Amino acid sequence: MSRNPSTILKASPTAAIDPTASGCPTPREETEQILLGHGSGGMMSADLMRRVFLPAFDNEVLAAMEDQATVAFPSGRRLAFTTDSYVVRPIFFPGGDIGRLAVNGTVNDLAVGGARPLYLSAAFILEEGLAIADLKRVVRSMREACDESGVAMVTGDTKVVDRGKGDRIFITTSGVGVVPAGRSLSIRNARPGDRILVSGTMGDHGIAILSVREGIEFETVLESDTAPLNGLADVLLEACPDVRCLRDPTRGGLSSALNELAKGSGVGVELEESAIPVRPEVRAACELFGLDPMYVANEGKLIAVVPRETAGRALAAMRSHPLGRDSAVVGEVVSSHRGLVVMTSPFGGQRMVAMIAGEHLPRIC
């Protein structure tokens, strides 16, 4: 999404080089596949911007076509800023696609910090030969995700790599938001006695991706849980301003997020396995492939650590939101076995739940 006006003006309107023969960029209108010229910063880049990105993310800041986005912020607030890259395979999967994942993932990274997400940027790495129709589908999904979470896509960039040198499309999104005065959420805030809540079933996203790759069919449709969490976080924080910490258990799943919490706060974490919500089809797929739902990725769930006294109110607030109707209290923070997560099985046995080592499922987000 190169937006340098001077580059556009320097491109010759009379150029007539065949890009497929020479590999050089040329002003070729209405191609149906990504060509190297779409990443040239010239007329084809401008054409891609006009055809795909501007209609999807239309707003005054982006339409200004500057090399940077200049945006307004409410005064007196703190800035939250995050960035992440998305390389999921396949790019379309039940419940979403790489575009929706990219927007929601960045929105959620801001939301679990207590911030109100405002603006996003997106950098696209496109492989030569990608169908324009697929790019439009991804961008349309991103626009819908922006609308759902109330953020604006205000700047971006596009590069094209040679055929065979990428995997159709990679997206990097960055986001900024504002944190209200007096709010401070952190993995260092947990205290013994705090309750640990999750907003719904664990492992849906990772198993949805695995099902497509392996051709697994379930009796019911299993979809990725990718979703923007800022609305759910707002409801929770309004009901319980004393929330200690929010996390979204993405790569590494619930296990890794809670291990980070235990180490960050210097506390122990105890979980009740029977209290952790897991869909039957996710549990069955995990048993089939030798996976543990504790380590499977989620893209639309959050973990909340709240004081014992307000745990009931927090649970009720989360269940009042559509994305939190399956919320549950799954454990508590303890002063023993500091830095470790221990889980009690339905039969009373205990096991340590360590942080994931290596990749459980590659290319899932």
mmCIF file of C-alpha atoms in Angstrom:
data_model
loop_
_atom_site.group_PDB
_atom_site.id
_atom_site.type_symbol
_atom_site.label_atom_id
_atom_site.label_comp_id
_atom_site.label_asym_id
_atom_site.label_seq_id
_atom_site.Cartn_x
_atom_site.Cartn_y
_atom_site.Cartn_z
ATOM 1 C CA MET A 1 0.000 0.000 0.000
ATOM 2 C CA SER A 2 2.731 2.436 -0.968
ATOM 3 C CA ARG A 3 1.259 5.936 -0.805
ATOM 4 C CA ASN A 4 4.047 8.215 -1.891
ATOM 5 C CA PRO A 5 2.423 10.780 -4.231
ATOM 6 C CA SER A 6 5.768 11.807 -5.729
ATOM 7 C CA THR A 7 6.396 8.232 -6.807
ATOM 8 C CA ILE A 8 3.046 8.083 -8.511
ATOM 9 C CA LEU A 9 3.644 11.323 -10.398
ATOM 10 C CA LYS A 10 7.020 10.174 -11.686
ATOM 11 C CA ALA A 11 5.598 7.015 -13.305
ATOM 12 C CA SER A 12 5.298 7.333 -17.065
ATOM 13 C CA PRO A 13 1.695 7.169 -18.303
ATOM 14 C CA THR A 14 2.927 5.900 -21.671
ATOM 15 C CA ALA A 15 4.924 2.913 -20.387
ATOM 16 C CA ALA A 16 3.986 -0.252 -22.287
ATOM 17 C CA ILE A 17 6.324 -2.954 -20.981
ATOM 18 C CA ASP A 18 4.835 -6.416 -20.526
ATOM 19 C CA PRO A 19 5.399 -7.236 -16.841
ATOM 20 C CA THR A 20 4.971 -10.986 -17.286
ATOM 21 C CA ALA A 21 7.793 -11.024 -19.873
ATOM 22 C CA SER A 22 10.268 -8.729 -18.181
ATOM 23 C CA GLY A 23 9.343 -8.775 -14.517
ATOM 24 C CA CYS A 24 9.315 -4.969 -14.569
ATOM 25 C CA PRO A 25 6.379 -2.980 -13.271
ATOM 26 C CA THR A 26 3.956 -1.437 -15.738
ATOM 27 C CA PRO A 27 0.604 0.333 -15.574
ATOM 28 C CA ARG A 28 -1.487 -2.716 -16.360
ATOM 29 C CA GLU A 29 -5.129 -2.125 -15.502
ATOM 30 C CA GLU A 30 -7.526 -4.534 -13.832
ATOM 31 C CA THR A 31 -5.269 -7.570 -13.578
ATOM 32 C CA GLU A 32 -6.832 -10.412 -11.638
ATOM 33 C CA GLN A 33 -3.621 -11.606 -10.006
ATOM 34 C CA ILE A 34 -0.928 -9.913 -7.984
ATOM 35 C CA LEU A 35 2.078 -9.037 -10.157
ATOM 36 C CA LEU A 36 5.481 -7.846 -9.031
ATOM 37 C CA GLY A 37 4.560 -4.386 -10.303
ATOM 38 C CA HIS A 38 1.896 -4.119 -7.610
ATOM 39 C CA GLY A 39 4.732 -3.695 -5.137
ATOM 40 C CA SER A 40 6.689 -1.210 -7.201
ATOM 41 C CA GLY A 41 5.391 1.940 -5.572
ATOM 42 C CA GLY A 42 4.349 3.147 -9.020
ATOM 43 C CA MET A 43 1.161 3.190 -11.039
ATOM 44 C CA MET A 44 0.259 -0.440 -10.391
ATOM 45 C CA SER A 45 0.655 0.101 -6.659
ATOM 46 C CA ALA A 46 -1.581 3.126 -6.908
ATOM 47 C CA ASP A 47 -4.079 1.063 -8.900
ATOM 48 C CA LEU A 48 -4.103 -1.639 -6.208
ATOM 49 C CA MET A 49 -4.623 1.048 -3.595
ATOM 50 C CA ARG A 50 -7.528 2.486 -5.577
ATOM 51 C CA ARG A 51 -9.157 -0.856 -6.336
ATOM 52 C CA VAL A 52 -8.711 -2.730 -3.058
ATOM 53 C CA PHE A 53 -7.548 -0.779 -0.033
ATOM 54 C CA LEU A 54 -9.096 2.701 -0.239
ATOM 55 C CA PRO A 55 -12.654 1.434 -0.823
ATOM 56 C CA ALA A 56 -12.320 -0.994 2.082
ATOM 57 C CA PHE A 57 -10.764 1.275 4.704
ATOM 58 C CA ASP A 58 -12.173 4.598 3.561
ATOM 59 C CA ASN A 59 -11.538 7.338 6.130
ATOM 60 C CA GLU A 60 -10.192 10.890 6.045
ATOM 61 C CA VAL A 61 -6.759 10.031 7.444
ATOM 62 C CA LEU A 62 -6.065 7.263 4.936
ATOM 63 C CA ALA A 63 -7.553 9.238 2.049
ATOM 64 C CA ALA A 64 -5.030 12.011 2.702
ATOM 65 C CA MET A 65 -2.413 9.647 1.169
ATOM 66 C CA GLU A 66 0.441 10.971 3.281
ATOM 67 C CA ASP A 67 3.521 8.918 4.149
ATOM 68 C CA GLN A 68 2.317 8.864 7.734
ATOM 69 C CA ALA A 69 -1.001 9.035 9.554
ATOM 70 C CA THR A 70 -1.537 12.065 11.740
ATOM 71 C CA VAL A 71 -4.292 11.304 14.208
ATOM 72 C CA ALA A 72 -5.945 12.961 17.196
ATOM 73 C CA PHE A 73 -5.907 11.555 20.727
ATOM 74 C CA PRO A 74 -8.053 12.389 23.736
ATOM 75 C CA SER A 75 -5.910 14.547 25.996
ATOM 76 C CA GLY A 76 -4.626 13.360 29.344
ATOM 77 C CA ARG A 77 -4.622 9.662 28.430
ATOM 78 C CA ARG A 78 -1.738 7.200 28.128
ATOM 79 C CA LEU A 79 -0.864 5.677 24.777
ATOM 80 C CA ALA A 80 -0.848 1.908 24.177
ATOM 81 C CA PHE A 81 0.986 0.633 21.084
ATOM 82 C CA THR A 82 1.397 -2.910 19.760
ATOM 83 C CA THR A 83 2.357 -4.795 16.584
ATOM 84 C CA ASP A 84 2.111 -8.386 15.376
ATOM 85 C CA SER A 85 2.528 -10.426 12.177
ATOM 86 C CA TYR A 86 0.099 -13.023 10.819
ATOM 87 C CA VAL A 87 1.215 -15.966 8.686
ATOM 88 C CA VAL A 88 -1.627 -18.444 9.184
ATOM 89 C CA ARG A 89 -2.053 -21.395 6.790
ATOM 90 C CA PRO A 90 -4.605 -21.780 5.213
ATOM 91 C CA ILE A 91 -5.515 -18.113 4.878
ATOM 92 C CA PHE A 92 -9.251 -18.945 4.859
ATOM 93 C CA PHE A 93 -10.584 -21.208 7.588
ATOM 94 C CA PRO A 94 -13.884 -21.908 9.383
ATOM 95 C CA GLY A 95 -14.888 -18.813 11.297
ATOM 96 C CA GLY A 96 -12.454 -16.386 9.736
ATOM 97 C CA ASP A 97 -9.412 -15.652 7.619
ATOM 98 C CA ILE A 98 -5.989 -14.080 7.934
ATOM 99 C CA GLY A 99 -7.434 -10.561 7.604
ATOM 100 C CA ARG A 100 -9.956 -10.903 10.403
ATOM 101 C CA LEU A 101 -7.300 -12.580 12.514
ATOM 102 C CA ALA A 102 -4.855 -9.713 11.939
ATOM 103 C CA VAL A 103 -7.302 -7.007 12.981
ATOM 104 C CA ASN A 104 -8.738 -8.887 15.953
ATOM 105 C CA GLY A 105 -5.328 -9.966 17.204
ATOM 106 C CA THR A 106 -4.016 -6.428 17.366
ATOM 107 C CA VAL A 107 -7.243 -5.056 18.836
ATOM 108 C CA ASN A 108 -7.094 -7.748 21.520
ATOM 109 C CA ASP A 109 -3.476 -7.001 22.409
ATOM 110 C CA LEU A 110 -4.583 -3.433 23.142
ATOM 111 C CA ALA A 111 -7.797 -4.425 24.903
ATOM 112 C CA VAL A 112 -6.135 -6.742 27.428
ATOM 113 C CA GLY A 113 -3.939 -3.814 28.426
ATOM 114 C CA GLY A 114 -7.081 -1.911 29.347
ATOM 115 C CA ALA A 115 -6.725 0.375 26.331
ATOM 116 C CA ARG A 116 -9.443 1.576 24.000
ATOM 117 C CA PRO A 117 -8.198 0.635 20.508
ATOM 118 C CA LEU A 118 -8.373 3.540 18.056
ATOM 119 C CA TYR A 119 -6.114 3.208 14.992
ATOM 120 C CA LEU A 120 -4.468 0.389 13.059
ATOM 121 C CA SER A 121 -1.883 0.077 10.326
ATOM 122 C CA ALA A 122 -1.458 -2.918 8.025
ATOM 123 C CA ALA A 123 1.564 -4.061 6.008
ATOM 124 C CA PHE A 124 0.851 -6.674 3.320
ATOM 125 C CA ILE A 125 3.443 -9.079 1.910
ATOM 126 C CA LEU A 126 1.795 -10.474 -1.237
ATOM 127 C CA GLU A 127 3.064 -13.349 -3.334
ATOM 128 C CA GLU A 128 3.059 -12.872 -7.094
ATOM 129 C CA GLY A 129 0.080 -14.787 -8.492
ATOM 130 C CA LEU A 130 -2.264 -14.176 -5.559
ATOM 131 C CA ALA A 131 -5.763 -13.704 -6.959
ATOM 132 C CA ILE A 132 -7.054 -10.156 -6.604
ATOM 133 C CA ALA A 133 -10.406 -11.689 -5.628
ATOM 134 C CA ASP A 134 -8.765 -13.406 -2.641
ATOM 135 C CA LEU A 135 -7.060 -10.165 -1.611
ATOM 136 C CA LYS A 136 -10.377 -8.328 -1.816
ATOM 137 C CA ARG A 137 -11.998 -11.019 0.318
ATOM 138 C CA VAL A 138 -9.292 -10.654 2.970
ATOM 139 C CA VAL A 139 -9.489 -6.861 2.927
ATOM 140 C CA ARG A 140 -13.292 -6.919 3.134
ATOM 141 C CA SER A 141 -13.005 -9.146 6.181
ATOM 142 C CA MET A 142 -10.524 -6.723 7.738
ATOM 143 C CA ARG A 143 -12.928 -3.859 7.154
ATOM 144 C CA GLU A 144 -15.734 -5.782 8.847
ATOM 145 C CA ALA A 145 -13.459 -6.554 11.803
ATOM 146 C CA CYS A 146 -12.507 -2.861 12.064
ATOM 147 C CA ASP A 147 -16.185 -1.911 12.120
ATOM 148 C CA GLU A 148 -16.951 -4.496 14.817
ATOM 149 C CA SER A 149 -14.209 -3.221 17.102
ATOM 150 C CA GLY A 150 -14.619 0.484 16.315
ATOM 151 C CA VAL A 151 -11.089 1.083 15.000
ATOM 152 C CA ALA A 152 -9.894 2.841 11.835
ATOM 153 C CA MET A 153 -7.229 1.566 9.452
ATOM 154 C CA VAL A 154 -5.286 4.764 8.841
ATOM 155 C CA THR A 155 -2.056 3.775 7.106
ATOM 156 C CA GLY A 156 -0.292 0.815 5.542
ATOM 157 C CA ASP A 157 2.143 -0.611 3.038
ATOM 158 C CA THR A 158 2.275 -3.281 0.341
ATOM 159 C CA LYS A 159 5.200 -5.342 -0.932
ATOM 160 C CA VAL A 160 5.138 -8.131 -3.533
ATOM 161 C CA VAL A 161 7.555 -11.063 -3.516
ATOM 162 C CA ASP A 162 8.325 -13.464 -6.375
ATOM 163 C CA ARG A 163 6.103 -16.442 -7.012
ATOM 164 C CA GLY A 164 7.163 -19.290 -4.739
ATOM 165 C CA LYS A 165 8.932 -16.952 -2.286
ATOM 166 C CA GLY A 166 5.925 -16.436 -0.018
ATOM 167 C CA ASP A 167 2.711 -18.183 0.983
ATOM 168 C CA ARG A 168 0.052 -16.077 -0.764
ATOM 169 C CA ILE A 169 -0.219 -13.347 1.864
ATOM 170 C CA PHE A 170 1.374 -12.284 5.131
ATOM 171 C CA ILE A 171 -0.008 -9.347 7.134
ATOM 172 C CA THR A 172 1.573 -7.234 9.860
ATOM 173 C CA THR A 173 -0.793 -5.028 11.834
ATOM 174 C CA SER A 174 0.092 -2.382 14.394
ATOM 175 C CA GLY A 175 -2.349 -0.615 16.643
ATOM 176 C CA VAL A 176 -2.561 2.294 19.032
ATOM 177 C CA GLY A 177 -5.092 3.022 21.714
ATOM 178 C CA VAL A 178 -5.552 5.069 24.834
ATOM 179 C CA VAL A 179 -5.537 3.866 28.435
ATOM 180 C CA PRO A 180 -7.894 5.687 30.810
ATOM 181 C CA ALA A 181 -6.295 7.472 33.746
ATOM 182 C CA GLY A 182 -5.890 5.287 36.828
ATOM 183 C CA ARG A 183 -6.071 1.959 34.968
ATOM 184 C CA SER A 184 -3.054 -0.360 35.291
ATOM 185 C CA LEU A 185 -3.375 -3.992 34.192
ATOM 186 C CA SER A 186 -0.294 -6.190 34.297
ATOM 187 C CA ILE A 187 0.872 -9.787 34.700
ATOM 188 C CA ARG A 188 2.792 -8.449 37.718
ATOM 189 C CA ASN A 189 -0.417 -7.559 39.613
ATOM 190 C CA ALA A 190 -1.703 -11.001 40.687
ATOM 191 C CA ARG A 191 -2.015 -11.599 44.446
ATOM 192 C CA PRO A 192 -2.655 -14.792 46.442
ATOM 193 C CA GLY A 193 -6.381 -15.324 46.782
ATOM 194 C CA ASP A 194 -7.226 -13.827 43.379
ATOM 195 C CA ARG A 195 -9.562 -15.817 41.159
ATOM 196 C CA ILE A 196 -8.777 -16.774 37.570
ATOM 197 C CA LEU A 197 -11.557 -16.583 35.002
ATOM 198 C CA VAL A 198 -11.695 -17.518 31.322
ATOM 199 C CA SER A 199 -14.273 -16.113 28.899
ATOM 200 C CA GLY A 200 -15.128 -19.360 27.128
ATOM 201 C CA THR A 201 -14.030 -22.648 25.602
ATOM 202 C CA MET A 202 -10.340 -23.263 25.086
ATOM 203 C CA GLY A 203 -8.616 -24.468 21.915
ATOM 204 C CA ASP A 204 -11.258 -23.650 19.301
ATOM 205 C CA HIS A 205 -8.984 -21.680 16.973
ATOM 206 C CA GLY A 206 -6.091 -24.119 16.899
ATOM 207 C CA ILE A 207 -8.309 -27.139 16.299
ATOM 208 C CA ALA A 208 -10.329 -25.295 13.627
ATOM 209 C CA ILE A 209 -7.083 -24.676 11.727
ATOM 210 C CA LEU A 210 -5.933 -28.272 12.256
ATOM 211 C CA SER A 211 -9.271 -29.630 11.024
ATOM 212 C CA VAL A 212 -8.866 -27.846 7.683
ATOM 213 C CA ARG A 213 -5.290 -29.023 7.238
ATOM 214 C CA GLU A 214 -6.051 -32.628 8.121
ATOM 215 C CA GLY A 215 -9.538 -32.842 6.572
ATOM 216 C CA ILE A 216 -11.230 -33.620 9.893
ATOM 217 C CA GLU A 217 -15.022 -33.400 9.940
ATOM 218 C CA PHE A 218 -17.010 -32.952 13.145
ATOM 219 C CA GLU A 219 -20.682 -33.650 13.779
ATOM 220 C CA THR A 220 -21.048 -29.934 14.479
ATOM 221 C CA VAL A 221 -19.265 -27.043 12.772
ATOM 222 C CA LEU A 222 -16.143 -26.082 14.679
ATOM 223 C CA GLU A 223 -15.075 -22.537 13.886
ATOM 224 C CA SER A 224 -12.201 -20.348 14.959
ATOM 225 C CA ASP A 225 -13.118 -18.119 17.887
ATOM 226 C CA THR A 226 -11.366 -15.092 16.385
ATOM 227 C CA ALA A 227 -13.187 -12.008 17.674
ATOM 228 C CA PRO A 228 -12.467 -8.490 19.010
ATOM 229 C CA LEU A 229 -12.335 -8.548 22.801
ATOM 230 C CA ASN A 230 -12.463 -4.821 23.510
ATOM 231 C CA GLY A 231 -16.223 -4.840 24.060
ATOM 232 C CA LEU A 232 -16.021 -7.709 26.547
ATOM 233 C CA ALA A 233 -13.080 -6.064 28.309
ATOM 234 C CA ASP A 234 -15.024 -2.805 28.591
ATOM 235 C CA VAL A 235 -17.997 -4.565 30.190
ATOM 236 C CA LEU A 236 -15.758 -6.376 32.662
ATOM 237 C CA LEU A 237 -13.692 -3.333 33.612
ATOM 238 C CA GLU A 238 -16.774 -1.198 34.078
ATOM 239 C CA ALA A 239 -18.286 -3.754 36.463
ATOM 240 C CA CYS A 240 -14.990 -4.515 38.228
ATOM 241 C CA PRO A 241 -12.459 -1.678 38.008
ATOM 242 C CA ASP A 242 -10.197 -3.652 40.362
ATOM 243 C CA VAL A 243 -9.335 -6.298 37.737
ATOM 244 C CA ARG A 244 -5.658 -7.137 38.230
ATOM 245 C CA CYS A 245 -4.766 -8.498 34.806
ATOM 246 C CA LEU A 246 -6.214 -9.470 31.426
ATOM 247 C CA ARG A 247 -4.505 -11.769 28.911
ATOM 248 C CA ASP A 248 -5.547 -13.348 25.613
ATOM 249 C CA PRO A 249 -4.292 -16.948 25.483
ATOM 250 C CA THR A 250 -3.195 -17.136 21.832
ATOM 251 C CA ARG A 251 -0.067 -19.109 20.867
ATOM 252 C CA GLY A 252 0.854 -21.407 23.728
ATOM 253 C CA GLY A 253 -2.755 -21.431 24.922
ATOM 254 C CA LEU A 254 -3.986 -21.120 28.489
ATOM 255 C CA SER A 255 -0.900 -22.829 29.877
ATOM 256 C CA SER A 256 1.641 -20.340 28.549
ATOM 257 C CA ALA A 257 -0.430 -17.305 29.521
ATOM 258 C CA LEU A 258 -0.803 -18.517 33.127
ATOM 259 C CA ASN A 259 2.861 -19.468 33.394
ATOM 260 C CA GLU A 260 3.758 -15.923 32.326
ATOM 261 C CA LEU A 261 1.397 -14.631 34.999
ATOM 262 C CA ALA A 262 2.871 -16.878 37.709
ATOM 263 C CA LYS A 263 6.417 -15.817 36.892
ATOM 264 C CA GLY A 264 5.519 -12.154 36.375
ATOM 265 C CA SER A 265 3.769 -11.836 39.728
ATOM 266 C CA GLY A 266 5.944 -14.287 41.654
ATOM 267 C CA VAL A 267 2.938 -16.378 42.678
ATOM 268 C CA GLY A 268 1.594 -19.897 42.148
ATOM 269 C CA VAL A 269 -1.463 -20.777 40.074
ATOM 270 C CA GLU A 270 -3.815 -23.668 40.840
ATOM 271 C CA LEU A 271 -6.351 -24.827 38.249
ATOM 272 C CA GLU A 272 -9.338 -27.177 38.388
ATOM 273 C CA GLU A 273 -9.277 -29.185 35.165
ATOM 274 C CA SER A 274 -13.006 -29.947 35.312
ATOM 275 C CA ALA A 275 -13.804 -26.219 35.463
ATOM 276 C CA ILE A 276 -11.975 -25.363 32.230
ATOM 277 C CA PRO A 277 -14.503 -25.250 29.374
ATOM 278 C CA VAL A 278 -13.465 -27.319 26.343
ATOM 279 C CA ARG A 279 -15.774 -28.307 23.468
ATOM 280 C CA PRO A 280 -16.234 -32.075 23.062
ATOM 281 C CA GLU A 281 -14.995 -31.949 19.457
ATOM 282 C CA VAL A 282 -11.866 -30.054 20.530
ATOM 283 C CA ARG A 283 -11.197 -32.592 23.255
ATOM 284 C CA ALA A 284 -11.738 -35.463 20.786
ATOM 285 C CA ALA A 285 -9.379 -33.938 18.205
ATOM 286 C CA CYS A 286 -6.751 -33.335 20.877
ATOM 287 C CA GLU A 287 -6.954 -36.977 21.961
ATOM 288 C CA LEU A 288 -6.694 -38.103 18.317
ATOM 289 C CA PHE A 289 -3.556 -36.041 17.637
ATOM 290 C CA GLY A 290 -1.983 -36.281 21.064
ATOM 291 C CA LEU A 291 -2.502 -32.609 21.882
ATOM 292 C CA ASP A 292 -3.356 -30.957 25.181
ATOM 293 C CA PRO A 293 -6.154 -28.320 25.044
ATOM 294 C CA MET A 294 -4.157 -26.341 27.593
ATOM 295 C CA TYR A 295 -1.599 -25.574 24.881
ATOM 296 C CA VAL A 296 -3.876 -25.012 21.879
ATOM 297 C CA ALA A 297 -4.285 -21.433 20.634
ATOM 298 C CA ASN A 298 -7.325 -19.221 21.069
ATOM 299 C CA GLU A 299 -8.004 -15.971 19.197
ATOM 300 C CA GLY A 300 -11.153 -14.669 20.858
ATOM 301 C CA LYS A 301 -10.884 -15.540 24.539
ATOM 302 C CA LEU A 302 -9.479 -13.703 27.505
ATOM 303 C CA ILE A 303 -8.189 -14.593 30.951
ATOM 304 C CA ALA A 304 -9.124 -12.295 33.829
ATOM 305 C CA VAL A 305 -7.446 -12.211 37.229
ATOM 306 C CA VAL A 306 -9.662 -10.522 39.797
ATOM 307 C CA PRO A 307 -9.723 -10.172 43.581
ATOM 308 C CA ARG A 308 -11.665 -12.935 45.345
ATOM 309 C CA GLU A 309 -14.232 -10.422 46.628
ATOM 310 C CA THR A 310 -15.302 -9.307 43.150
ATOM 311 C CA ALA A 311 -14.984 -12.609 41.278
ATOM 312 C CA GLY A 312 -18.748 -13.215 41.292
ATOM 313 C CA ARG A 313 -19.472 -9.794 39.896
ATOM 314 C CA ALA A 314 -16.763 -10.216 37.261
ATOM 315 C CA LEU A 315 -18.186 -13.568 36.192
ATOM 316 C CA ALA A 316 -21.689 -12.134 35.870
ATOM 317 C CA ALA A 317 -20.402 -9.199 33.827
ATOM 318 C CA MET A 318 -18.493 -11.472 31.458
ATOM 319 C CA ARG A 319 -21.464 -13.798 30.989
ATOM 320 C CA SER A 320 -23.641 -10.799 30.110
ATOM 321 C CA HIS A 321 -21.593 -10.242 26.951
ATOM 322 C CA PRO A 322 -22.084 -12.470 23.872
ATOM 323 C CA LEU A 323 -18.375 -13.339 23.771
ATOM 324 C CA GLY A 324 -18.336 -14.287 27.449
ATOM 325 C CA ARG A 325 -21.475 -16.355 27.915
ATOM 326 C CA ASP A 326 -19.394 -19.505 28.604
ATOM 327 C CA SER A 327 -17.163 -17.767 31.144
ATOM 328 C CA ALA A 328 -16.011 -19.783 34.135
ATOM 329 C CA VAL A 329 -13.854 -19.518 37.226
ATOM 330 C CA VAL A 330 -11.076 -22.034 36.590
ATOM 331 C CA GLY A 331 -8.577 -21.493 39.388
ATOM 332 C CA GLU A 332 -6.934 -19.240 41.893
ATOM 333 C CA VAL A 333 -3.669 -17.542 42.680
ATOM 334 C CA VAL A 334 -1.759 -19.041 45.620
ATOM 335 C CA SER A 335 1.327 -18.175 47.626
ATOM 336 C CA SER A 336 2.867 -21.665 47.306
ATOM 337 C CA HIS A 337 4.918 -23.132 44.387
ATOM 338 C CA ARG A 338 5.757 -19.654 43.121
ATOM 339 C CA GLY A 339 6.265 -19.344 39.378
ATOM 340 C CA LEU A 340 4.468 -22.635 38.671
ATOM 341 C CA VAL A 341 1.026 -23.689 37.419
ATOM 342 C CA VAL A 342 -0.491 -26.822 38.978
ATOM 343 C CA MET A 343 -3.717 -28.443 37.797
ATOM 344 C CA THR A 344 -5.983 -30.812 39.747
ATOM 345 C CA SER A 345 -7.693 -33.504 37.664
ATOM 346 C CA PRO A 346 -11.334 -34.582 38.177
ATOM 347 C CA PHE A 347 -9.907 -37.619 40.025
ATOM 348 C CA GLY A 348 -7.939 -35.537 42.506
ATOM 349 C CA GLY A 349 -4.479 -36.037 41.042
ATOM 350 C CA GLN A 350 -2.225 -33.065 40.415
ATOM 351 C CA ARG A 351 0.202 -32.303 37.611
ATOM 352 C CA MET A 352 2.391 -29.373 36.772
ATOM 353 C CA VAL A 353 1.382 -27.505 33.607
ATOM 354 C CA ALA A 354 4.592 -26.122 32.174
ATOM 355 C CA MET A 355 4.970 -23.510 29.465
ATOM 356 C CA ILE A 356 4.887 -24.948 25.959
ATOM 357 C CA ALA A 357 8.260 -25.943 24.488
ATOM 358 C CA GLY A 358 8.538 -25.425 20.724
ATOM 359 C CA GLU A 359 5.576 -25.164 18.370
ATOM 360 C CA HIS A 360 2.494 -27.259 19.121
ATOM 361 C CA LEU A 361 0.863 -26.337 15.807
ATOM 362 C CA PRO A 362 2.864 -24.164 13.377
ATOM 363 C CA ARG A 363 1.408 -21.300 11.324
ATOM 364 C CA ILE A 364 -1.862 -20.923 13.235
ATOM 365 C CA CYS A 365 -1.897 -17.140 13.626
#
